[in-house]
Short mmCIF file of C-alpha atoms in Angstrom, two decimals:
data_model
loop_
_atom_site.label_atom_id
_atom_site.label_comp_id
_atom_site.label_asym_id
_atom_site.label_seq_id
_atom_site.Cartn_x
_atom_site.Cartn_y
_atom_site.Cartn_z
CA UNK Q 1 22.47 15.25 -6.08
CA UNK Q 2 23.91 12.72 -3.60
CA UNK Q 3 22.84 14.25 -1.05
CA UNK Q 4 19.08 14.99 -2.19
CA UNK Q 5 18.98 10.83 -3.07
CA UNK Q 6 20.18 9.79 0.14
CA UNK Q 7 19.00 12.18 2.72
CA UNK Q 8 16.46 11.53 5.10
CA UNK Q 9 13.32 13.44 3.71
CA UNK Q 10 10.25 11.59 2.48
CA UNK Q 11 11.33 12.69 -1.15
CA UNK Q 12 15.03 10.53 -0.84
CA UNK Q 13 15.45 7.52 -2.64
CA UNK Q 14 17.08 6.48 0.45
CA UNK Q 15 14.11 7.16 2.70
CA UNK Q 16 11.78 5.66 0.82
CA UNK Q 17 13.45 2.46 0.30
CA UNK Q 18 13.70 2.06 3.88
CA UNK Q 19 10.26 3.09 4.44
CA UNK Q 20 8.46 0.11 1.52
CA UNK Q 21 11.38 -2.22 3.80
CA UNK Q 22 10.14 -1.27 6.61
CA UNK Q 23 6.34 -1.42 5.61
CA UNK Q 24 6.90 -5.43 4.38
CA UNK Q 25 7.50 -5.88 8.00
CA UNK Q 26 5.40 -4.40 10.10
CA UNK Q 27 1.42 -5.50 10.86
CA UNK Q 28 0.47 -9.10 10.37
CA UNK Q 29 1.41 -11.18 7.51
CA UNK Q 30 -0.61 -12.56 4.88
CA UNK Q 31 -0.28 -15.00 2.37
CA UNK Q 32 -1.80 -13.75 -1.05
CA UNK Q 33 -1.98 -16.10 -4.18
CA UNK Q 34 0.72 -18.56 -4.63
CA UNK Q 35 2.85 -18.21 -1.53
CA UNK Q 36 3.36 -14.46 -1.99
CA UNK Q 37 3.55 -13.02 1.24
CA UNK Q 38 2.19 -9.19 1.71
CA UNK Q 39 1.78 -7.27 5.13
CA UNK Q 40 -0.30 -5.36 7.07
CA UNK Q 41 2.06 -2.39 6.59
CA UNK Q 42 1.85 -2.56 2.68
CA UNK Q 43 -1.80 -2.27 3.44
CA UNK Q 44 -1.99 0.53 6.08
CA UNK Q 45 0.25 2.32 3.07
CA UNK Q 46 -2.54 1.23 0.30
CA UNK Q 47 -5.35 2.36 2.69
CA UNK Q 48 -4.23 5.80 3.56
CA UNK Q 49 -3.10 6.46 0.01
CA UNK Q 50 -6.53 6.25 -0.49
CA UNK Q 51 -7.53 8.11 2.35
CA UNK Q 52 -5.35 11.15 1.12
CA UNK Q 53 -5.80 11.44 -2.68
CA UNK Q 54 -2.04 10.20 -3.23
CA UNK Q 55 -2.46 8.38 -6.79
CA UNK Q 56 -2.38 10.77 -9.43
CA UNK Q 57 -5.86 11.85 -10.56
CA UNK Q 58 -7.48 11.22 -7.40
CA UNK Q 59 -8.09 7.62 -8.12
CA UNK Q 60 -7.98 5.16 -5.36
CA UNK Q 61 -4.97 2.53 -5.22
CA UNK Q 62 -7.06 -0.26 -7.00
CA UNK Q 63 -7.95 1.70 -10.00
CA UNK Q 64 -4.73 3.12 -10.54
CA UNK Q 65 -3.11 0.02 -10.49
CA UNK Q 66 -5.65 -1.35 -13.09
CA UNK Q 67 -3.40 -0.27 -15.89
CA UNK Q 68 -0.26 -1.81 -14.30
CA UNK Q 69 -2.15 -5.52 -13.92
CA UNK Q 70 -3.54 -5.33 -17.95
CA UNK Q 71 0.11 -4.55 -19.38
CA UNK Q 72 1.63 -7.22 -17.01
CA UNK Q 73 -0.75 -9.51 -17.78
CA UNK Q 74 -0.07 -9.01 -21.53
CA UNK Q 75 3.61 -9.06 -20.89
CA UNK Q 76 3.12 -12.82 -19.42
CA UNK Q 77 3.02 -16.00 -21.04
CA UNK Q 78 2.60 -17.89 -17.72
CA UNK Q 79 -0.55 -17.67 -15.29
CA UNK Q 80 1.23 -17.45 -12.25
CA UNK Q 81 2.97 -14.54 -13.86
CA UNK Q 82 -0.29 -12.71 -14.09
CA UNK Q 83 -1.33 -13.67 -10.70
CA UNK Q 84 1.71 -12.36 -9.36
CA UNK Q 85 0.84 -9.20 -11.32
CA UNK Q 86 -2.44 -8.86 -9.86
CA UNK Q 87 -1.05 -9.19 -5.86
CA UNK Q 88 2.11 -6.87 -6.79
CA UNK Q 89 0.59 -4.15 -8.93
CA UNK Q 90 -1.53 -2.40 -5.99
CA UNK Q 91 1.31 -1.86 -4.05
CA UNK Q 92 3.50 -0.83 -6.80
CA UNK Q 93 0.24 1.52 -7.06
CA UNK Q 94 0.39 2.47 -3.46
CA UNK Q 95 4.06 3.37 -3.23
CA UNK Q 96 4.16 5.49 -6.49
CA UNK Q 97 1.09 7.04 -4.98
CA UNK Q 98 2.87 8.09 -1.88
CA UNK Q 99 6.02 9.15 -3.71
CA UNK Q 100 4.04 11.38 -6.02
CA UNK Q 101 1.54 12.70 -3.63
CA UNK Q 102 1.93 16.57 -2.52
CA UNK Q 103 3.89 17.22 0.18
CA UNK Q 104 0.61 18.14 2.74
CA UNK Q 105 -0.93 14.68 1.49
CA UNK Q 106 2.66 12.86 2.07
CA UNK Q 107 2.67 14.60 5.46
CA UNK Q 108 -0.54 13.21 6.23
CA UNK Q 109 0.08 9.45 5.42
CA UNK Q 110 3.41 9.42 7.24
CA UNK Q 111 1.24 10.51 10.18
CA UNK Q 112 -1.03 7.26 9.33
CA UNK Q 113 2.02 4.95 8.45
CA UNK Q 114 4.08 6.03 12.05
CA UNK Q 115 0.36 5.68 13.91
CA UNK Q 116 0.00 1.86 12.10
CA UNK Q 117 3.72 1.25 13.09
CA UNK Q 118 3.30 2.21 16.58
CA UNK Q 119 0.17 0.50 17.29
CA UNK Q 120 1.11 -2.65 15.60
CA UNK Q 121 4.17 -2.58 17.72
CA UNK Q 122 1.71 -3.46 20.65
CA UNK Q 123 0.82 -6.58 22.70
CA UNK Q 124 -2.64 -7.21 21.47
CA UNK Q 125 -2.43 -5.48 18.10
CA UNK Q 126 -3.80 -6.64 14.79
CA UNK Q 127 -4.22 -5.14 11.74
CA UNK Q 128 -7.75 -4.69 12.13
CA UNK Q 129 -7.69 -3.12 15.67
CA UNK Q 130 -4.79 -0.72 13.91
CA UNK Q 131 -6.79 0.35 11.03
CA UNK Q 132 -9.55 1.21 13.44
CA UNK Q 133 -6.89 3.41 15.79
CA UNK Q 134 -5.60 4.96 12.86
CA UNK Q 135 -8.85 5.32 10.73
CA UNK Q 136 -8.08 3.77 7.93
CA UNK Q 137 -10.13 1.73 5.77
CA UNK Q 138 -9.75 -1.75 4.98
CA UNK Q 139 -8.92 -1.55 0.80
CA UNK Q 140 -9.46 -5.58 0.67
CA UNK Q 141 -11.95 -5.90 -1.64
CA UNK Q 142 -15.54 -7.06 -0.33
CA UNK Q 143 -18.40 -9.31 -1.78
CA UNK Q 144 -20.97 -7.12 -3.20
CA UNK Q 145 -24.22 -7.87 -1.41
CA UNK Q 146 -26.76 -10.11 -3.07
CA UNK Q 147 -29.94 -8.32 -4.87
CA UNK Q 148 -33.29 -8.70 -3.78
CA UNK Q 149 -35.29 -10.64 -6.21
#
């Protein structure tokens, strides 16, 4: 059991602790809501989660985190609490995505994760020009546009 925990396969607890580590510090860093820092990496994992089907269901990252942000926020007495919740819970999503997804989908966002890694590892990089080398989609959420009158 030891063994299968610590090993270095994409199904070890040990390997995919280092890998979330790893992801909070890689790509360009953000600051969310309240000081809470995120990463480019913890996006390029978000993005190609939903790129590969990872969250059970087939549901993307942001609606399969939806459940996770309405029982925190009911958990919280305190706003920033829930704010918190609502910045954390998509990349709680995004990891239990990856660590449940099958092994040919977890195959293909390692592929995604080590192409982000790489490129962000370069002089002019940014998350932006990453994405677009590893085709992955921006998951930030955009303004819906305005309807003609």
């Amino acid at each position: 059991m030891v063994d299968k925990a610590c090993s270095t396969k994409a199904s070890s607890v040990t390997f995919i602790e280092r890998l979330f580590t790893e992801l909070a510090e890689v790509g360009e860093k953000k600051e969310e809501v309240f000081n809470l820092e995120t990463s480019g990496g913890q996006d390029a994992l978000k993005e190609s989660v939903d790129k590969h089907g990872g969250c059970p269901g087939d549901k993307t990252v942001k609606d399969y985190s939806t459940q996770c942000g309405a029982d925190c926020d009911k958990a919280c007495m305190d706003p920033t609490c829930t704010d918190h919740c609502y910045v954390d819970c998509p990349y709680m999503a995004a990891r239990f995505g990856y660590i449940m997804a099958t092994p040919t989908n977890k195959k293909a966002i390692e592929q995604d994760i080590d192409c982000f890694k790489h490129c962000a590892k370069e002089k002019d990089s940014s998350d932006n020009k990453c994405r677009d080398t590893c085709k992955l989609i921006s998951s930030t959420p955009t303004p819906a546009p305005a309807k003609a009158a």
